[in-house]
Coordinates of C-alpha atoms and ligand atoms in Angstrom, one line a residue:
X1 CA -16.0 33.1 -1.2
X2 CA -13.1 32.3 1.1
X3 CA -12.7 29.4 3.4
X4 CA -11.1 29.5 6.9
X5 CA -7.8 27.7 7.1
X6 CA -8.5 24.1 7.8
X7 CA -6.0 21.2 8.2
X8 CA -5.8 17.4 8.2
X9 CA -2.7 15.3 9.0
X10 CA -2.8 11.6 8.1
X11 CA -0.2 8.9 8.2
X12 CA 0.3 5.3 7.0
X13 CA 3.1 2.7 7.7
X14 CA 5.4 1.1 5.2
X15 CA 5.4 -2.6 4.7
X16 CA 7.8 -5.6 4.2
X17 CA 6.7 -8.6 2.1
X18 CA 7.7 -11.8 4.0
X19 CA 6.7 -14.1 1.1
X20 CA 5.3 -14.0 -2.4
X21 CA 6.3 -10.8 -4.1
X22 CA 6.0 -10.9 -7.9
X23 CA 4.2 -14.3 -7.8
X24 CA 1.2 -12.4 -6.1
X25 CA 0.8 -10.3 -9.3
X26 CA -0.2 -13.7 -11.0
X27 CA -2.7 -14.6 -8.2
X28 CA -0.4 -16.7 -6.0
X29 CA -0.4 -16.2 -2.2
X30 CA 1.7 -13.6 -0.4
X31 CA 2.2 -12.3 3.2
X32 CA 3.3 -8.8 4.3
X33 CA 3.6 -6.9 7.6
X34 CA 3.2 -3.2 8.4
X35 CA 6.4 -1.7 9.7
X36 CA 7.2 1.1 12.2
X37 CA 8.4 3.7 9.6
X38 CA 5.5 5.9 8.3
X39 CA 4.6 8.4 5.6
X40 CA 2.8 11.5 7.0
X41 CA 0.9 13.9 4.8
X42 CA -0.6 17.2 5.8
X43 CA -3.2 19.1 3.8
X44 CA -4.2 22.7 4.5
X45 CA -6.6 25.0 2.7
X46 CA -5.3 28.2 1.0
X47 CA -7.4 31.2 1.8
X48 CA -8.9 31.4 -1.8
X49 CA -10.8 28.6 -3.5
X50 CA -9.7 27.7 -7.0
X51 CA -7.9 25.1 -9.1
X52 CA -4.3 25.5 -7.9
X53 CA -2.6 23.1 -5.5
X54 CA 0.8 23.5 -3.9
X55 CA 3.1 20.7 -3.0
X56 CA 6.0 21.6 -0.6
X57 CA 5.3 25.3 -1.4
X58 CA 5.6 25.0 -5.3
X59 CA 2.8 24.5 -7.8
X60 CA 1.6 20.9 -8.0
X61 CA 2.4 19.2 -11.3
X62 CA 0.0 16.3 -11.9
X63 CA 2.3 14.4 -14.3
X64 CA 5.1 14.3 -11.7
X65 CA 2.8 12.9 -8.9
X66 CA 0.6 10.3 -10.4
X67 CA -0.4 8.8 -7.0
X68 CA -1.6 12.2 -5.7
X69 CA -3.3 13.1 -9.0
X70 CA -5.1 9.7 -9.2
X71 CA -6.6 10.4 -5.8
X72 CA -7.4 14.0 -6.6
X73 CA -9.4 12.9 -9.7
X74 CA -11.4 10.5 -7.5
X75 CA -11.9 12.5 -4.3
X76 CA -11.4 16.2 -5.0
X77 CA -13.1 17.3 -8.2
X78 CA -11.8 20.9 -8.8
X79 CA -14.5 23.5 -9.0
X80 CA -15.4 26.9 -7.7
X81 CA -16.4 25.3 -4.5
X82 CA -13.4 23.1 -3.7
X83 CA -10.7 24.9 -1.7
X84 CA -7.1 24.8 -3.0
X85 CA -4.6 22.8 -1.0
X86 CA -1.1 23.2 0.4
X87 CA 0.3 19.7 0.7
X88 CA 3.4 18.7 2.7
X89 CA 4.9 15.2 2.9
X90 CA 7.1 13.8 5.7
X91 CA 8.4 10.3 4.9
X92 CA 10.5 8.0 7.0
X93 CA 10.5 5.5 4.2
X94 CA 13.0 5.5 1.4
X95 CA 11.2 5.7 -2.0
X96 CA 11.5 3.0 -4.7
X97 CA 13.1 0.7 -2.2
X98 CA 10.5 -2.0 -1.8
X99 CA 9.0 -0.7 1.5
X100 CA 5.7 0.4 0.2
X101 CA 6.3 4.1 0.2
X102 CA 3.9 4.8 -2.7
X103 CA 1.2 2.7 -1.2
X104 CA 1.6 4.5 2.2
X105 CA 1.5 7.9 0.4
X106 CA -1.7 6.9 -1.5
X107 CA -3.4 5.5 1.6
X108 CA -2.5 8.4 3.8
X109 CA -3.5 10.9 1.1
X110 CA -6.9 9.2 0.5
X111 CA -7.5 9.3 4.2
X112 CA -6.6 13.0 4.4
X113 CA -8.9 13.9 1.5
X114 CA -11.8 11.8 2.9
X115 CA -11.4 13.3 6.4
X116 CA -11.3 16.8 4.8
X117 CA -14.4 16.4 2.7
X118 CA -16.3 14.1 5.1
X119 CA -18.7 11.4 4.2
X120 CA -22.5 11.4 4.1
X121 CA -24.2 8.5 5.8
X122 CA -27.9 7.7 6.4
X123 CA -29.7 4.8 8.1
X124 CA -28.8 2.5 5.2
X125 CA -25.1 3.2 5.5
X126 CA -22.8 5.3 3.3
X127 CA -24.2 7.8 0.9
X128 CA -20.9 8.2 -0.8
X129 CA -17.6 6.3 -1.1
X130 CA -15.6 3.5 -2.7
X131 CA -15.6 0.0 -1.4
X132 CA -15.6 -3.5 -2.7
X133 CA -18.8 -4.2 -0.6
X134 CA -20.7 -1.4 -2.4
X135 CA -19.4 -2.5 -5.8
X136 CA -18.1 0.9 -6.6
X137 CA -15.4 0.9 -9.2
X138 CA -12.3 3.0 -8.4
X139 CA -10.3 1.3 -11.1
X140 CA -11.7 3.2 -14.1
X141 CA -11.1 6.9 -14.8
X142 CA -13.9 8.6 -12.8
X143 CA -16.6 10.3 -14.8
X144 CA -17.5 13.9 -13.9
X145 CA -20.1 13.9 -11.1
X146 CA -18.9 10.5 -9.9
X147 CA -15.6 11.4 -8.4
X148 CA -16.7 10.4 -4.9
X149 CA -17.7 6.9 -6.1
X150 CA -21.1 5.7 -5.0
X151 CA -23.4 8.7 -4.4
X152 CA -26.9 8.8 -2.8
X153 CA -28.8 11.9 -1.8
X154 CA -29.4 13.0 1.8
X155 CA -27.9 11.8 5.0
X156 CA -25.8 13.5 7.7
X157 CA -22.1 14.1 7.4
X158 CA -19.3 12.2 9.2
X159 CA -16.1 14.4 9.5
X160 CA -12.4 13.9 10.2
X161 CA -11.4 10.6 11.7
X162 CA -15.0 9.4 11.7
X163 CA -15.2 9.6 7.9
X164 CA -12.3 7.4 7.0
X165 CA -12.5 3.7 6.2
X166 CA -9.6 1.4 5.8
X167 CA -11.2 -0.6 3.0
X168 CA -11.8 2.6 1.0
X169 CA -8.2 3.8 1.5
X170 CA -6.9 0.3 0.4
X171 CA -9.1 0.0 -2.7
X172 CA -8.3 3.5 -3.9
X173 CA -4.6 3.0 -3.3
X174 CA -4.7 -0.3 -5.2
X175 CA -6.5 1.4 -8.1
X176 CA -3.7 4.0 -8.3
X177 CA -0.9 1.4 -8.0
X178 CA -2.6 -0.5 -10.9
X179 CA -2.7 2.7 -13.0
X180 CA 1.0 3.5 -12.3
X181 CA 2.2 -0.1 -12.8
X182 CA 0.6 -0.4 -16.3
X183 CA -2.3 -2.6 -15.0
X184 CA -0.1 -5.1 -13.1
X185 CA -0.4 -4.6 -9.3
X186 CA -1.6 -6.8 -6.5
X187 CA -3.3 -5.3 -3.5
X188 CA -0.6 -6.6 -1.1
X189 CA 1.0 -3.2 -0.5
X190 CA -2.2 -1.2 -0.4
X191 CA -4.1 -3.6 2.0
X192 CA -1.1 -4.1 4.3
X193 CA -0.4 -0.4 4.8
X194 CA -4.1 0.6 5.2
X195 CA -5.1 -2.1 7.7
X196 CA -1.7 -2.5 9.5
X197 CA -0.8 -5.8 11.2
X198 CA -0.2 -8.7 8.9
X199 CA -2.0 -9.4 5.6
X200 CA -2.3 -12.7 3.6
X201 CA -3.5 -12.6 0.0
X202 CA -4.6 -16.0 -1.3
X203 CA -6.3 -17.5 -4.3
X204 CA -8.8 -19.1 -1.9
X205 CA -10.5 -18.5 1.5
X206 CA -8.1 -19.6 4.3
X207 CA -9.5 -21.5 7.2
X208 CA -8.9 -20.1 10.7
X209 CA -8.1 -16.6 9.4
X210 CA -10.3 -13.4 9.3
X211 CA -11.3 -12.8 5.7
X212 CA -11.5 -9.0 4.9
X213 CA -12.6 -8.8 1.2
X214 CA -12.0 -9.9 -2.4
X215 CA -10.2 -7.9 -4.9
X216 CA -10.3 -8.3 -8.7
X217 CA -8.2 -6.7 -11.4
X218 CA -7.9 -7.2 -15.2
X219 CA -4.2 -7.3 -15.9
X220 CA -2.6 -7.5 -19.4
X221 CA -2.0 -11.2 -18.7
X222 CA -5.6 -11.9 -17.6
X223 CA -8.1 -11.4 -14.7
X224 CA -6.9 -11.8 -11.2
X225 CA -8.7 -12.4 -8.0
X226 CA -7.3 -12.2 -4.5
X227 CA -8.9 -13.1 -1.2
X228 CA -7.5 -10.7 1.4
X229 CA -7.1 -12.0 5.1
X230 CA -5.8 -10.7 8.4
X231 CA -3.1 -12.8 10.1
X232 CA -2.5 -12.4 13.8
X233 CA 1.1 -11.5 14.4
X234 CA 2.8 -14.0 16.9
X235 CA 3.8 -12.4 20.2
X236 CA 7.5 -13.4 20.0
X237 CA 10.7 -11.5 20.7
X238 CA 11.6 -11.4 17.0
X239 CA 12.5 -8.4 14.8
X240 CA 12.9 -7.5 11.2
X241 CA 16.1 -5.7 10.3
X242 CA 15.8 -4.0 6.9
X243 CA 19.0 -3.5 4.9
X244 CA 18.8 -0.8 2.3
X245 CA 21.2 -1.0 -0.7
X246 CA 20.6 2.6 -1.5
X247 CA 20.0 1.6 -5.1
X248 CA 16.8 3.1 -6.5
X249 CA 14.5 0.5 -8.2
X250 CA 11.0 1.5 -9.3
X251 CA 8.4 -1.3 -8.9
X252 CA 6.7 -0.9 -12.3
X253 CA 10.0 -1.6 -14.1
X254 CA 10.7 -4.8 -12.2
X255 CA 7.1 -6.1 -12.5
X256 CA 7.3 -5.4 -16.3
X257 CA 10.7 -7.2 -16.5
X258 CA 9.2 -10.4 -14.9
X259 CA 6.1 -10.2 -17.2
X260 CA 8.4 -10.0 -20.3
X261 CA 10.4 -12.9 -19.1
X262 CA 7.3 -15.1 -18.6
X263 CA 6.0 -14.1 -22.0
X264 CA 9.3 -15.2 -23.6
X265 CA 9.6 -18.4 -21.4
X266 CA 6.1 -19.5 -20.3
X267 CA 7.5 -22.7 -18.6
X268 CA 9.0 -20.4 -16.0
X269 CA 5.5 -20.0 -14.6
X270 CA 6.5 -23.1 -12.5
X271 CA 8.8 -20.9 -10.5
X272 CA 6.0 -18.5 -9.8
X273 CA 3.8 -21.4 -8.6
X274 CA 6.7 -22.6 -6.4
X275 CA 7.0 -19.2 -4.8
X276 CA 3.2 -19.5 -4.1
X277 CA 3.6 -22.8 -2.3
X278 CA 6.5 -21.4 -0.2
X279 CA 4.3 -18.5 0.7
X280 CA 1.5 -20.9 1.8
X281 CA 4.0 -22.8 4.0
X282 CA 5.3 -19.6 5.4
X283 CA 1.8 -18.4 6.2
X284 CA 1.1 -21.7 8.0
X285 CA 4.3 -21.3 10.1
X286 CA 3.3 -17.8 11.0
X287 CA -0.2 -18.9 12.0
X288 CA 1.4 -21.5 14.3
X289 CA 3.9 -18.9 15.7
X290 CA 6.9 -21.1 14.5
X291 CA 9.3 -18.3 13.6
X292 CA 12.2 -20.7 12.9
X293 CA 10.1 -22.2 10.1
X294 CA 9.0 -18.7 8.9
X295 CA 12.7 -17.8 8.6
X296 CA 13.5 -21.0 6.6
X297 CA 10.6 -20.2 4.1
X298 CA 11.9 -16.6 3.7
X299 CA 15.4 -17.9 2.7
X300 CA 13.9 -20.4 0.3
X301 CA 11.7 -17.6 -1.2
X302 CA 14.8 -15.5 -1.7
X303 CA 16.5 -18.3 -3.7
X304 CA 13.5 -18.5 -6.0
X305 CA 13.5 -14.7 -6.4
X306 CA 17.2 -14.7 -7.2
X307 CA 16.5 -17.4 -9.9
X308 CA 13.8 -15.1 -11.4
X309 CA 16.5 -12.5 -11.9
X310 CA 15.2 -9.8 -9.5
X311 CA 18.1 -9.8 -7.0
X312 CA 21.2 -7.8 -7.5
X313 CA 24.9 -7.9 -6.4
X314 CA 24.1 -5.2 -3.8
X315 CA 21.2 -7.2 -2.4
X316 CA 23.2 -10.5 -2.3
X317 CA 26.0 -8.8 -0.4
X318 CA 23.6 -7.6 2.4
X319 CA 21.7 -11.0 2.4
X320 CA 25.0 -12.8 3.0
X321 CA 26.1 -10.4 5.7
X322 CA 22.9 -10.7 7.7
X323 CA 22.4 -14.5 7.3
X324 CA 24.7 -15.5 10.2
X325 CA 22.5 -13.7 12.8
X326 CA 19.1 -14.4 11.3
X327 CA 16.3 -17.0 11.2
X328 CA 15.8 -16.1 7.5
X329 CA 16.9 -13.5 4.9
X330 CA 15.5 -12.4 1.6
X331 CA 15.1 -9.4 -0.7
X332 CA 11.7 -7.7 -0.1
X333 CA 9.5 -5.9 -2.6
X334 CA 10.2 -5.8 -6.3
X335 CA 14.0 -6.2 -6.0
X336 CA 16.6 -5.0 -8.5
X337 CA 18.0 -2.8 -5.7
X338 CA 16.0 -1.4 -2.8
X339 CA 15.9 -3.5 0.4
X340 CA 16.5 -6.9 1.9
X341 CA 15.1 -8.1 5.3
X342 CA 16.4 -10.4 8.0
X343 CA 14.1 -12.0 10.6
X344 CA 16.1 -12.2 13.7
X345 CA 16.3 -12.5 17.5
X346 CA 19.6 -10.5 17.4
X347 CA 18.6 -7.1 15.9
X348 CA 21.7 -5.2 17.0
X349 CA 24.2 -7.7 15.6
X350 CA 22.2 -8.1 12.4
X351 CA 22.0 -4.3 11.9
X352 CA 25.8 -4.0 12.5
X353 CA 26.6 -6.7 10.0
X354 CA 24.4 -4.9 7.4
X355 CA 26.1 -1.6 8.1
X356 CA 29.6 -3.1 7.9
X357 CA 28.7 -4.6 4.5
X358 CA 27.8 -1.1 3.3
X359 CA 24.0 -1.1 3.7
X360 CA 21.8 1.2 5.8
X361 CA 19.9 -0.6 8.5
X362 CA 16.4 -0.1 10.0
X363 CA 15.1 -2.2 12.8
X364 CA 11.3 -2.6 13.0
X365 CA 8.7 -4.7 14.9
X366 CA 6.3 -6.8 12.8
X367 CA 2.7 -5.6 12.2
X368 CA 2.3 -2.0 13.5
X369 CA -1.0 0.0 13.2
X370 CA -2.4 1.0 9.8
X371 CA -3.7 4.3 8.4
X372 CA -4.7 7.0 10.9
X373 CA -5.7 10.6 11.1
X374 CA -3.2 12.3 13.4
X375 CA -4.9 15.7 13.5
X376 CA -7.9 17.5 12.0
X377 CA -9.0 21.1 12.4
X378 CA -12.0 22.9 10.9
X379 CA -13.3 20.0 8.9
X380 CA -15.0 19.7 6.5
X381 CA -12.9 21.9 4.2
X382 CA -16.1 22.6 2.2
X383 CA -19.6 21.2 1.9
X384 CA -20.1 19.5 -1.4
X385 CA -23.6 19.2 -2.9
X386 CA -24.4 16.0 -4.9
X387 CA -23.8 17.9 -8.2
X388 CA -20.2 18.8 -7.4
X389 CA -19.3 15.8 -5.3
Ligands
MEV1 C1 5.8 -4.7 -4.7 O1 5.9 -4.3 -3.3 C2 5.3 -6.1 -4.8 C3 5.2 -6.7 -6.2 O2 4.7 -8.1 -6.0 C4 4.3 -5.9 -7.0 C5 2.8 -6.0 -6.6 O3 2.4 -6.9 -5.9 O4 2.0 -5.2 -7.1 C6 6.6 -6.8 -6.8

């Protein structure tokens, strides 16, 4: 059997953490915004069905691409029926730089696969899928026959854009991040890039904010629970200028470094808790639209992160250069290299100061739109039966 060529293009934005990185892995609050720079992924069918996938024209090697492979296992069980894919990625985000490039890739890819396979629904709702509401478990290695999560017979099929769901993209991307980061990953990146806008994670329900869902994860240090909320982004003429040190720094390594430090010096958990209280104050300032106070909390947060040992001379250099033109400055993401951010009303001067200090600058607004299907043709790519879902 051959399939006609079909195609889906999906994209998701990167993110900047305003407050709370690292501490959020231990259940403390954190706030992040989606940024203008996106990862776009396109998937096309080969003429012949079968087990081979190609990435950028060369055979796909699962071990080299754990994010894509983790999603393939959950959404695209290889069989005689499933068409092979040609995958191409176009990213405007530097990788391993703290801007959520892997979460954006996972969210965009999960949306592309879901749009391409479609989703069965009936009068009760979804007949297949992963969501916290349906209590499907995307965190464990999927068993054969359960790759599509919850499965119920029957229903009609939603296709393309109509089949995707931000909660599903976020929960799948979080599961993959947890796999890649040895069990220690918060949902801050995955939820922010999937829903767009501004996300607050908290250990409690926050009054006056829209609550989205709860997330749980068993980490090597214990069970974590996060309440995920949507924060309205203040309409203010304020920008984020990102300064990239150009130094590659994988998140998993930095998260592990903090975990080892806390195991050796448990009293330093106080610093994690202090970051949490700064994040809470920062979130309140953001809710009130007080951007001056937001900036102050960002700078305080940076000092704590520096104390934790996750800054670097390159980051300090850019933070210092941008500080004169900004309401607040801090490293963003896991640190060790990667990027810093400046909240500013003078984006041009701030970007110039960063460039003069040797960094690469990117100017972005706060809180752009989340995952989306940019194009779809000839969906579904195939029609799975329940047995081969
Ligand atoms: C990485 O963008 C943010 C960290 O807090 C890790 C995580 O939350 O999983 C360092």
